[in-house]
Amino acid sequence: MEEIVEQIELLLEKDSTPQLKKYLNSLNISDVAELIDELPENAPLFIETLSLNRSVNVFRILDFPTQERIIKKLSGDRIAALINELPPDDRTALFSEMHGDTVSALILHLSPEDRKEALSLLGYKEDSVGRLMTPDYIAVKKTWDVNRVLSHIRRYGKNSETIDVIYVVDENGVLLDDIRIREILLVKPETKISDLMDGRLIDLKVTDPQEEAINIFRMNNRVALPVTDDANILLGIVTVDDILWIANEEYTEDIQKIGGTEALDEPYLDINLFRLVRKRVGWLIILFLSEMLTSSAMQYFNDVIAIVVPLTFFIPLIMSSGGNSGSQASTLIIQAMALGEVTLADWWRVMRRELLSGLMLGVILGTIGFFRIVIWSSFSHIYGPHWLLVAFTVGFSLIGIVLWGSLAGSMLPILMKKLKLDPATSSAPFVATLVDVTGLIIYFSVALVVMHDVLQNARALPH
């Protein structure tokens, strides 16, 4: 890439548009996209200079903030040509991200037919399959023979999103089946399409959530899937490149939410500083106010702390162990739900597994904590005369807290899903905060039981 950048900078210095055009058109599409990242101030010039077909192919793989910056600086003619040549699904994705007045201005550049199509696609819910589909596909009748199908593909295939899959419809446009092109190419020309149909049809509904479409593509290894309405009429197709793009966006959003922030919707370095703060501050305030409950819990057990001061040494250990186990469980379940491995109906199986795994993890950490205090006490008296009781308190507390953290972390995402909320919002910081507060209550409650006699005797002494 360094060589390409150097060559482009040299051509820009020479101000030689023909040479620049020739060089840009000789590059791979991905190289031009990288070049735009390296020299963003020249991005509009590159899109203007490239041949129209190549500029469209470059533009469609750029992220939205880059697309928006380029659109603002392109000439009117180039904008019109670009918008008209963009595939319908990519055009819809672009319009979906823009402000209404900008979309209204861009739509005027489209032909009446394309304008109607764009408005129709924008009419579907933002996160639905309808927003992803393209109406450019090849449809045939089951009574046709292979010869006629091939002629049809030669005539209309150029405008189709893909010809890897051919769709069979009846006279009313109802989807009957889909056939891969290789099955058509490998049979005799006189073979009827009805003879190639096997009825193993997988389709998406136009109102399906995009997340569901991602899972269906993942499970069925398809390059494209048909989209139908409630009457099973074929409306369009969704291709795997769009699904990969959406899957990447969903993954990015989930990671950001798991980290305890709102989805940024644009690259970190491009987002306005005040918007970045606004996206982060909400959760931070909620978590901060929640963490205040830890001080309330400590105040409630103030007399226990005053009598057995060594208990305070292990508060960070107790809080972090519970938070870590909860964060682990939460992340595992959110990921499993995103992949379709865990559903709401599996809540009892999840709880049962986390009960057992949380108990085992707690016993392991509790045993380590117990022996750590025992070993340290054999060399010094840092934990006082009741060091053995402190060791038992820490050991039993860790078992309870790690078990509780595992249960809370695994059940919260399922509860959020049940309430029709995004499971990713039951993020690791939220789970950690919840377990911090309840962990202290568990810790000091165990201390009250294990060290009951010591506490009673201390309280009975005159002050």
Short mmCIF file of C-alpha atoms in Angstrom, two decimals:
data_model
loop_
_atom_site.label_atom_id
_atom_site.label_comp_id
_atom_site.label_asym_id
_atom_site.label_seq_id
_atom_site.Cartn_x
_atom_site.Cartn_y
_atom_site.Cartn_z
CA MET A 1 0.00 0.00 0.00
CA GLU A 2 2.90 2.41 0.67
CA GLU A 3 3.99 2.07 -2.98
CA ILE A 4 0.47 2.82 -4.21
CA VAL A 5 0.15 5.88 -1.95
CA GLU A 6 3.52 7.21 -3.14
CA GLN A 7 2.55 6.72 -6.79
CA ILE A 8 -0.81 8.44 -6.27
CA GLU A 9 0.82 11.40 -4.47
CA LEU A 10 3.24 11.74 -7.38
CA LEU A 11 0.36 11.79 -9.90
CA LEU A 12 -1.52 14.32 -7.77
CA GLU A 13 1.52 16.59 -7.79
CA LYS A 14 1.72 16.33 -11.59
CA ASP A 15 -2.00 17.15 -11.77
CA SER A 16 -2.38 14.60 -14.54
CA THR A 17 -6.01 13.46 -14.57
CA PRO A 18 -5.65 10.96 -17.49
CA GLN A 19 -2.70 9.22 -15.81
CA LEU A 20 -4.46 9.24 -12.44
CA LYS A 21 -7.57 7.72 -14.00
CA LYS A 22 -5.58 5.02 -15.76
CA TYR A 23 -3.69 4.12 -12.59
CA LEU A 24 -6.79 4.08 -10.35
CA ASN A 25 -8.69 1.89 -12.81
CA SER A 26 -5.81 -0.61 -12.80
CA LEU A 27 -6.04 -1.12 -9.01
CA ASN A 28 -8.17 -3.66 -7.18
CA ILE A 29 -11.38 -2.30 -5.67
CA SER A 30 -10.09 -3.09 -2.16
CA ASP A 31 -6.86 -1.18 -2.89
CA VAL A 32 -8.81 1.94 -3.87
CA ALA A 33 -10.89 1.64 -0.67
CA GLU A 34 -7.66 1.44 1.36
CA LEU A 35 -6.28 4.39 -0.59
CA ILE A 36 -9.33 6.44 0.44
CA ASP A 37 -8.58 5.56 4.09
CA GLU A 38 -4.96 6.67 3.63
CA LEU A 39 -5.79 9.89 1.71
CA PRO A 40 -9.32 10.83 2.85
CA GLU A 41 -9.05 14.43 1.60
CA ASN A 42 -8.73 13.09 -1.97
CA ALA A 43 -11.59 10.56 -1.72
CA PRO A 44 -14.09 12.64 -3.77
CA LEU A 45 -11.46 13.12 -6.49
CA PHE A 46 -10.85 9.37 -6.68
CA ILE A 47 -14.58 8.62 -7.00
CA GLU A 48 -14.94 11.34 -9.68
CA THR A 49 -11.91 10.06 -11.62
CA LEU A 50 -12.65 6.31 -11.59
CA SER A 51 -14.82 4.82 -14.31
CA LEU A 52 -18.47 4.83 -13.20
CA ASN A 53 -18.72 1.06 -12.74
CA ARG A 54 -15.57 0.92 -10.61
CA SER A 55 -16.48 4.01 -8.60
CA VAL A 56 -19.82 2.38 -7.71
CA ASN A 57 -18.07 -0.82 -6.63
CA VAL A 58 -15.63 1.16 -4.47
CA PHE A 59 -18.31 3.42 -2.98
CA ARG A 60 -20.55 0.53 -1.92
CA ILE A 61 -17.84 -1.08 0.26
CA LEU A 62 -16.96 2.11 2.16
CA ASP A 63 -18.37 2.78 5.63
CA PHE A 64 -21.20 5.29 5.90
CA PRO A 65 -19.27 8.27 7.37
CA THR A 66 -16.82 8.06 4.44
CA GLN A 67 -19.69 7.75 1.95
CA GLU A 68 -21.37 10.80 3.46
CA ARG A 69 -18.20 12.91 3.28
CA ILE A 70 -17.70 11.93 -0.37
CA ILE A 71 -21.34 12.62 -1.36
CA LYS A 72 -21.11 16.15 0.03
CA LYS A 73 -18.17 17.00 -2.24
CA LEU A 74 -19.10 15.24 -5.48
CA SER A 75 -20.43 17.08 -8.51
CA GLY A 76 -24.17 16.88 -9.17
CA ASP A 77 -23.70 14.79 -12.29
CA ARG A 78 -21.50 12.27 -10.51
CA ILE A 79 -23.93 12.00 -7.60
CA ALA A 80 -26.80 11.32 -10.00
CA ALA A 81 -24.82 8.69 -11.89
CA LEU A 82 -23.59 7.04 -8.68
CA ILE A 83 -27.01 6.90 -6.99
CA ASN A 84 -28.64 5.49 -10.12
CA GLU A 85 -26.00 2.79 -10.57
CA LEU A 86 -25.92 1.65 -6.92
CA PRO A 87 -27.66 -1.71 -6.38
CA PRO A 88 -31.08 -1.20 -4.67
CA ASP A 89 -30.00 -2.82 -1.38
CA ASP A 90 -26.84 -0.68 -1.12
CA ARG A 91 -28.84 2.42 -2.05
CA THR A 92 -31.38 1.63 0.67
CA ALA A 93 -28.59 1.13 3.23
CA LEU A 94 -27.13 4.53 2.29
CA PHE A 95 -30.51 6.33 2.46
CA SER A 96 -31.30 4.65 5.79
CA GLU A 97 -28.32 6.34 7.44
CA MET A 98 -28.93 9.83 6.03
CA HIS A 99 -31.12 12.68 7.26
CA GLY A 100 -34.56 13.02 5.67
CA ASP A 101 -33.83 16.24 3.75
CA THR A 102 -30.65 14.74 2.25
CA VAL A 103 -32.52 11.58 1.22
CA SER A 104 -35.25 13.70 -0.40
CA ALA A 105 -32.63 15.56 -2.46
CA LEU A 106 -30.85 12.35 -3.52
CA ILE A 107 -34.06 10.54 -4.48
CA LEU A 108 -34.77 13.28 -7.02
CA HIS A 109 -31.73 12.04 -8.98
CA LEU A 110 -33.39 8.65 -9.53
CA SER A 111 -35.59 7.64 -12.42
CA PRO A 112 -39.34 7.41 -11.57
CA GLU A 113 -39.14 3.60 -11.49
CA ASP A 114 -36.06 3.53 -9.24
CA ARG A 115 -37.56 6.25 -7.02
CA LYS A 116 -40.67 4.15 -6.46
CA GLU A 117 -38.50 1.12 -5.70
CA ALA A 118 -36.31 3.08 -3.23
CA LEU A 119 -39.33 4.47 -1.35
CA SER A 120 -40.85 1.00 -1.22
CA LEU A 121 -37.70 -0.50 0.34
CA LEU A 122 -37.38 2.39 2.81
CA GLY A 123 -40.95 1.68 3.90
CA TYR A 124 -39.91 -1.48 5.73
CA LYS A 125 -38.84 -1.44 9.38
CA GLU A 126 -35.23 -0.36 9.91
CA ASP A 127 -33.97 -3.70 11.24
CA SER A 128 -36.07 -5.91 9.00
CA VAL A 129 -35.03 -8.14 6.10
CA GLY A 130 -37.01 -5.82 3.80
CA ARG A 131 -34.31 -3.17 4.18
CA LEU A 132 -31.64 -5.63 2.98
CA MET A 133 -33.32 -7.12 -0.05
CA THR A 134 -32.88 -6.23 -3.69
CA PRO A 135 -35.62 -6.71 -6.32
CA ASP A 136 -33.00 -7.59 -8.95
CA TYR A 137 -33.18 -11.37 -9.40
CA ILE A 138 -33.92 -13.98 -12.08
CA ALA A 139 -37.35 -15.61 -11.87
CA VAL A 140 -38.62 -18.35 -14.19
CA LYS A 141 -41.71 -20.57 -14.59
CA LYS A 142 -41.73 -24.30 -13.84
CA THR A 143 -43.09 -25.06 -17.33
CA TRP A 144 -40.03 -23.57 -19.03
CA ASP A 145 -37.22 -25.75 -20.34
CA VAL A 146 -33.52 -25.10 -19.72
CA ASN A 147 -33.06 -23.58 -23.19
CA ARG A 148 -35.63 -20.87 -22.46
CA VAL A 149 -34.19 -20.25 -18.99
CA LEU A 150 -30.70 -19.69 -20.41
CA SER A 151 -32.06 -17.26 -22.98
CA HIS A 152 -33.86 -15.42 -20.19
CA ILE A 153 -30.64 -15.23 -18.16
CA ARG A 154 -28.69 -13.87 -21.16
CA ARG A 155 -31.29 -11.17 -21.60
CA TYR A 156 -31.87 -10.08 -17.98
CA GLY A 157 -28.97 -11.56 -16.01
CA LYS A 158 -26.76 -8.48 -16.35
CA ASN A 159 -29.11 -6.45 -14.14
CA SER A 160 -29.51 -9.21 -11.56
CA GLU A 161 -27.73 -9.10 -8.20
CA THR A 162 -26.67 -12.71 -8.70
CA ILE A 163 -27.37 -15.52 -11.16
CA ASP A 164 -26.01 -18.21 -8.86
CA VAL A 165 -29.59 -19.04 -7.88
CA ILE A 166 -32.68 -19.00 -10.10
CA TYR A 167 -36.16 -18.63 -8.55
CA VAL A 168 -39.24 -20.51 -9.74
CA VAL A 169 -42.57 -18.67 -9.44
CA ASP A 170 -46.13 -19.32 -10.61
CA GLU A 171 -48.28 -16.95 -12.68
CA ASN A 172 -49.18 -14.96 -9.52
CA GLY A 173 -45.57 -14.48 -8.43
CA VAL A 174 -45.80 -17.07 -5.64
CA LEU A 175 -42.41 -18.61 -4.90
CA LEU A 176 -42.32 -22.35 -5.65
CA ASP A 177 -38.63 -23.25 -5.41
CA ASP A 178 -35.07 -22.06 -5.97
CA ILE A 179 -32.53 -23.83 -8.17
CA ARG A 180 -28.78 -23.37 -8.26
CA ILE A 181 -27.39 -22.43 -11.65
CA ARG A 182 -25.07 -25.43 -11.81
CA GLU A 183 -28.08 -27.76 -11.76
CA ILE A 184 -29.40 -25.96 -14.84
CA LEU A 185 -26.06 -25.96 -16.66
CA LEU A 186 -25.44 -29.68 -16.12
CA VAL A 187 -28.65 -31.05 -17.67
CA LYS A 188 -29.94 -31.34 -21.24
CA PRO A 189 -31.39 -28.18 -22.84
CA GLU A 190 -34.86 -29.75 -23.22
CA THR A 191 -35.15 -30.56 -19.46
CA LYS A 192 -38.16 -28.92 -17.82
CA ILE A 193 -37.61 -26.76 -14.74
CA SER A 194 -40.31 -28.76 -12.94
CA ASP A 195 -38.04 -31.83 -13.23
CA LEU A 196 -35.26 -29.98 -11.36
CA MET A 197 -37.44 -28.80 -8.48
CA ASP A 198 -36.92 -30.65 -5.19
CA GLY A 199 -39.17 -28.63 -2.84
CA ARG A 200 -36.35 -28.00 -0.35
CA LEU A 201 -37.06 -24.29 -0.22
CA ILE A 202 -35.67 -21.92 2.42
CA ASP A 203 -36.96 -18.36 2.37
CA LEU A 204 -37.00 -15.24 4.51
CA LYS A 205 -40.08 -13.19 5.37
CA VAL A 206 -39.85 -9.50 4.51
CA THR A 207 -40.67 -8.57 8.14
CA ASP A 208 -38.14 -10.97 9.72
CA PRO A 209 -35.49 -9.35 11.96
CA GLN A 210 -32.08 -9.08 10.31
CA GLU A 211 -30.52 -11.07 13.17
CA GLU A 212 -32.73 -14.02 12.24
CA ALA A 213 -31.58 -13.78 8.62
CA ILE A 214 -27.94 -13.91 9.78
CA ASN A 215 -28.62 -17.18 11.62
CA ILE A 216 -30.48 -18.70 8.65
CA PHE A 217 -27.58 -17.90 6.29
CA ARG A 218 -25.11 -19.31 8.80
CA MET A 219 -27.02 -22.59 9.14
CA ASN A 220 -27.78 -23.15 5.44
CA ASN A 221 -24.60 -22.15 3.59
CA ARG A 222 -26.37 -20.08 0.90
CA VAL A 223 -25.08 -17.24 -1.29
CA ALA A 224 -28.60 -15.78 -1.57
CA LEU A 225 -32.05 -16.37 -0.11
CA PRO A 226 -35.46 -15.32 -1.44
CA VAL A 227 -37.66 -12.86 0.48
CA THR A 228 -41.44 -13.34 0.48
CA ASP A 229 -44.49 -11.71 2.04
CA ASP A 230 -47.24 -13.43 4.07
CA ALA A 231 -48.86 -14.67 0.85
CA ASN A 232 -45.51 -16.26 -0.17
CA ILE A 233 -45.13 -13.87 -3.13
CA LEU A 234 -41.48 -13.35 -4.09
CA LEU A 235 -40.48 -9.72 -3.37
CA GLY A 236 -36.71 -9.85 -3.65
CA ILE A 237 -33.55 -11.60 -2.54
CA VAL A 238 -30.89 -11.05 0.13
CA THR A 239 -27.29 -11.90 -0.75
CA VAL A 240 -24.56 -13.10 1.59
CA ASP A 241 -22.42 -9.96 1.17
CA ASP A 242 -25.18 -7.85 2.75
CA ILE A 243 -25.58 -10.39 5.54
CA LEU A 244 -21.83 -10.33 6.28
CA TRP A 245 -21.95 -6.54 6.46
CA ILE A 246 -24.91 -6.58 8.88
CA ALA A 247 -23.34 -9.39 10.95
CA ASN A 248 -20.21 -7.28 11.36
CA GLU A 249 -22.30 -4.27 12.46
CA GLU A 250 -24.28 -6.42 14.93
CA TYR A 251 -21.06 -7.87 16.34
CA THR A 252 -19.54 -4.40 16.76
CA GLU A 253 -22.68 -3.09 18.48
CA ASP A 254 -22.82 -6.06 20.86
CA ILE A 255 -19.15 -5.68 21.81
CA GLN A 256 -19.70 -1.98 22.54
CA LYS A 257 -22.81 -2.71 24.62
CA ILE A 258 -21.06 -5.50 26.52
CA GLY A 259 -18.39 -2.91 27.40
CA GLY A 260 -21.08 -0.74 28.99
CA THR A 261 -21.70 1.92 26.32
CA GLU A 262 -24.30 2.67 23.66
CA ALA A 263 -23.53 1.59 20.10
CA LEU A 264 -21.44 4.31 18.44
CA ASP A 265 -22.95 3.92 14.92
CA GLU A 266 -19.76 5.31 13.36
CA PRO A 267 -15.98 4.78 13.67
CA TYR A 268 -14.47 5.80 17.01
CA LEU A 269 -12.13 8.43 15.51
CA ASP A 270 -14.92 9.96 13.38
CA ILE A 271 -17.58 10.39 16.06
CA ASN A 272 -18.03 13.87 17.53
CA LEU A 273 -16.42 14.16 21.00
CA PHE A 274 -19.65 15.35 22.67
CA ARG A 275 -21.62 12.51 21.07
CA LEU A 276 -18.97 10.05 22.30
CA VAL A 277 -19.34 11.39 25.86
CA ARG A 278 -23.14 11.25 25.60
CA LYS A 279 -22.99 7.63 24.44
CA ARG A 280 -20.82 6.66 27.41
CA VAL A 281 -22.07 8.83 30.25
CA GLY A 282 -25.52 7.21 30.66
CA TRP A 283 -24.26 3.80 31.68
CA LEU A 284 -21.45 5.32 33.75
CA ILE A 285 -23.98 7.31 35.82
CA ILE A 286 -26.19 4.25 36.31
CA LEU A 287 -23.20 2.11 37.33
CA PHE A 288 -21.85 4.87 39.57
CA LEU A 289 -25.15 5.25 41.41
CA SER A 290 -25.41 1.47 41.71
CA GLU A 291 -21.91 1.23 43.14
CA MET A 292 -22.99 3.70 45.87
CA LEU A 293 -25.01 0.83 47.31
CA THR A 294 -21.69 -0.86 48.21
CA SER A 295 -20.95 1.93 50.67
CA SER A 296 -24.47 1.52 52.09
CA ALA A 297 -23.82 -2.21 52.55
CA MET A 298 -20.51 -1.52 54.30
CA GLN A 299 -22.14 1.05 56.59
CA TYR A 300 -24.77 -1.52 57.55
CA PHE A 301 -22.02 -3.95 58.64
CA ASN A 302 -19.88 -1.23 60.19
CA ASP A 303 -19.82 -2.88 63.63
CA VAL A 304 -18.53 -6.16 62.13
CA ILE A 305 -15.74 -4.29 60.32
CA ALA A 306 -14.81 -2.38 63.49
CA ILE A 307 -14.49 -5.60 65.50
CA VAL A 308 -12.72 -7.78 62.90
CA VAL A 309 -10.64 -5.30 60.88
CA PRO A 310 -8.81 -8.01 58.83
CA LEU A 311 -12.10 -8.70 57.03
CA THR A 312 -11.65 -5.41 55.15
CA PHE A 313 -8.42 -6.70 53.56
CA PHE A 314 -10.43 -9.14 51.44
CA ILE A 315 -13.23 -6.85 50.24
CA PRO A 316 -11.53 -6.13 46.83
CA LEU A 317 -10.85 -9.86 46.42
CA ILE A 318 -14.47 -10.77 47.19
CA MET A 319 -15.95 -8.09 44.91
CA SER A 320 -13.67 -8.82 41.95
CA SER A 321 -14.19 -12.62 42.16
CA GLY A 322 -17.97 -12.28 42.05
CA GLY A 323 -17.84 -9.66 39.30
CA ASN A 324 -15.43 -11.72 37.21
CA SER A 325 -17.53 -14.90 37.42
CA GLY A 326 -20.68 -12.91 36.56
CA SER A 327 -19.00 -11.21 33.60
CA GLN A 328 -17.75 -14.57 32.30
CA ALA A 329 -21.21 -16.14 32.49
CA SER A 330 -22.92 -13.08 30.97
CA THR A 331 -20.52 -12.94 28.00
CA LEU A 332 -20.85 -16.68 27.32
CA ILE A 333 -24.66 -16.59 27.37
CA ILE A 334 -24.95 -13.43 25.25
CA GLN A 335 -22.68 -14.98 22.63
CA ALA A 336 -24.57 -18.29 22.74
CA MET A 337 -27.88 -16.45 22.29
CA ALA A 338 -26.49 -14.43 19.36
CA LEU A 339 -25.45 -17.68 17.64
CA GLY A 340 -28.81 -19.33 18.33
CA GLU A 341 -27.24 -21.93 20.63
CA VAL A 342 -29.37 -20.82 23.61
CA THR A 343 -33.05 -19.79 23.54
CA LEU A 344 -35.52 -18.65 26.22
CA ALA A 345 -36.75 -22.23 26.51
CA ASP A 346 -33.26 -23.32 27.63
CA TRP A 347 -33.27 -21.17 30.80
CA TRP A 348 -33.50 -24.15 33.17
CA ARG A 349 -30.68 -26.02 31.43
CA VAL A 350 -28.53 -22.89 31.62
CA MET A 351 -29.35 -22.39 35.32
CA ARG A 352 -28.57 -26.02 36.11
CA ARG A 353 -25.21 -25.85 34.34
CA GLU A 354 -24.28 -22.56 36.04
CA LEU A 355 -25.31 -23.93 39.44
CA LEU A 356 -22.86 -26.79 39.01
CA SER A 357 -20.08 -24.84 37.29
CA GLY A 358 -20.47 -21.87 39.67
CA LEU A 359 -20.29 -24.20 42.66
CA MET A 360 -17.15 -25.91 41.35
CA LEU A 361 -15.48 -22.60 40.50
CA GLY A 362 -16.42 -21.23 43.91
CA VAL A 363 -14.96 -24.25 45.71
CA ILE A 364 -11.71 -23.87 43.74
CA LEU A 365 -11.35 -20.15 44.51
CA GLY A 366 -12.59 -20.59 48.08
CA THR A 367 -9.99 -23.29 48.74
CA ILE A 368 -7.22 -21.10 47.31
CA GLY A 369 -8.41 -18.14 49.42
CA PHE A 370 -8.56 -20.29 52.58
CA PHE A 371 -5.05 -21.70 52.22
CA ARG A 372 -3.64 -18.32 51.25
CA ILE A 373 -4.71 -16.93 54.65
CA VAL A 374 -3.53 -20.05 56.49
CA ILE A 375 -0.06 -19.91 54.87
CA TRP A 376 0.34 -16.15 55.42
CA SER A 377 -0.75 -16.50 59.07
CA SER A 378 1.97 -19.06 59.73
CA PHE A 379 4.58 -16.38 58.92
CA SER A 380 2.94 -13.29 60.45
CA HIS A 381 0.04 -12.18 62.66
CA ILE A 382 -1.37 -9.75 60.11
CA TYR A 383 -4.86 -11.35 60.31
CA GLY A 384 -5.01 -11.25 64.12
CA PRO A 385 -5.81 -13.97 66.66
CA HIS A 386 -8.93 -15.11 64.80
CA TRP A 387 -7.14 -15.75 61.51
CA LEU A 388 -8.62 -19.25 61.12
CA LEU A 389 -12.18 -17.87 61.36
CA VAL A 390 -11.23 -15.16 58.85
CA ALA A 391 -9.93 -17.91 56.53
CA PHE A 392 -13.20 -19.87 56.81
CA THR A 393 -15.22 -16.69 56.26
CA VAL A 394 -13.32 -15.85 53.07
CA GLY A 395 -13.43 -19.47 51.83
CA PHE A 396 -17.18 -19.95 52.31
CA SER A 397 -17.94 -16.43 51.04
CA LEU A 398 -16.07 -17.06 47.80
CA ILE A 399 -18.12 -20.22 47.20
CA GLY A 400 -21.38 -18.29 47.64
CA ILE A 401 -20.31 -15.19 45.73
CA VAL A 402 -18.87 -16.99 42.70
CA LEU A 403 -21.97 -19.21 42.57
CA TRP A 404 -24.25 -16.16 42.79
CA GLY A 405 -22.18 -14.28 40.18
CA SER A 406 -22.45 -17.19 37.73
CA LEU A 407 -26.22 -17.43 38.21
CA ALA A 408 -26.80 -13.68 37.92
CA GLY A 409 -24.55 -13.36 34.87
CA SER A 410 -26.27 -16.22 33.04
CA MET A 411 -29.87 -15.37 33.92
CA LEU A 412 -29.79 -11.60 33.28
CA PRO A 413 -29.37 -11.89 29.47
CA ILE A 414 -32.22 -14.42 29.34
CA LEU A 415 -34.42 -12.13 31.47
CA MET A 416 -33.61 -9.17 29.19
CA LYS A 417 -34.55 -11.23 26.13
CA LYS A 418 -37.82 -12.23 27.82
CA LEU A 419 -38.60 -8.53 28.41
CA LYS A 420 -37.95 -7.84 24.66
CA LEU A 421 -34.74 -5.94 25.47
CA ASP A 422 -31.28 -6.38 23.97
CA PRO A 423 -29.41 -9.04 26.01
CA ALA A 424 -26.13 -7.23 25.32
CA THR A 425 -27.32 -4.38 27.57
CA SER A 426 -27.02 -6.73 30.55
CA SER A 427 -23.35 -6.03 30.00
CA ALA A 428 -20.36 -7.17 31.97
CA PRO A 429 -20.07 -3.86 33.90
CA PHE A 430 -23.77 -4.04 34.87
CA VAL A 431 -23.45 -7.64 36.07
CA ALA A 432 -20.22 -6.79 37.92
CA THR A 433 -21.88 -3.87 39.72
CA LEU A 434 -24.86 -6.00 40.75
CA VAL A 435 -22.60 -8.76 42.06
CA ASP A 436 -20.35 -6.24 43.86
CA VAL A 437 -23.24 -5.01 46.01
CA THR A 438 -24.79 -8.41 46.69
CA GLY A 439 -21.32 -9.92 47.17
CA LEU A 440 -20.61 -7.65 50.12
CA ILE A 441 -23.92 -8.64 51.71
CA ILE A 442 -23.05 -12.34 51.25
CA TYR A 443 -19.52 -11.78 52.64
CA PHE A 444 -20.58 -10.01 55.82
CA SER A 445 -23.56 -12.32 56.33
CA VAL A 446 -21.16 -15.30 56.28
CA ALA A 447 -18.90 -13.39 58.70
CA LEU A 448 -21.83 -12.91 61.11
CA VAL A 449 -22.41 -16.69 61.13
CA VAL A 450 -18.80 -17.93 61.24
CA MET A 451 -17.55 -15.31 63.69
CA HIS A 452 -20.73 -15.11 65.79
CA ASP A 453 -19.04 -15.87 69.13
CA VAL A 454 -16.16 -13.47 68.52
CA LEU A 455 -18.58 -10.66 67.64
CA GLN A 456 -20.82 -11.40 70.64
CA ASN A 457 -17.89 -11.35 73.05
CA ALA A 458 -16.54 -8.11 71.58
CA ARG A 459 -19.92 -6.42 71.87
CA ALA A 460 -20.25 -7.58 75.49
CA LEU A 461 -16.98 -5.91 76.50
CA PRO A 462 -17.35 -2.48 78.18
CA HIS A 463 -16.23 0.46 75.99
#
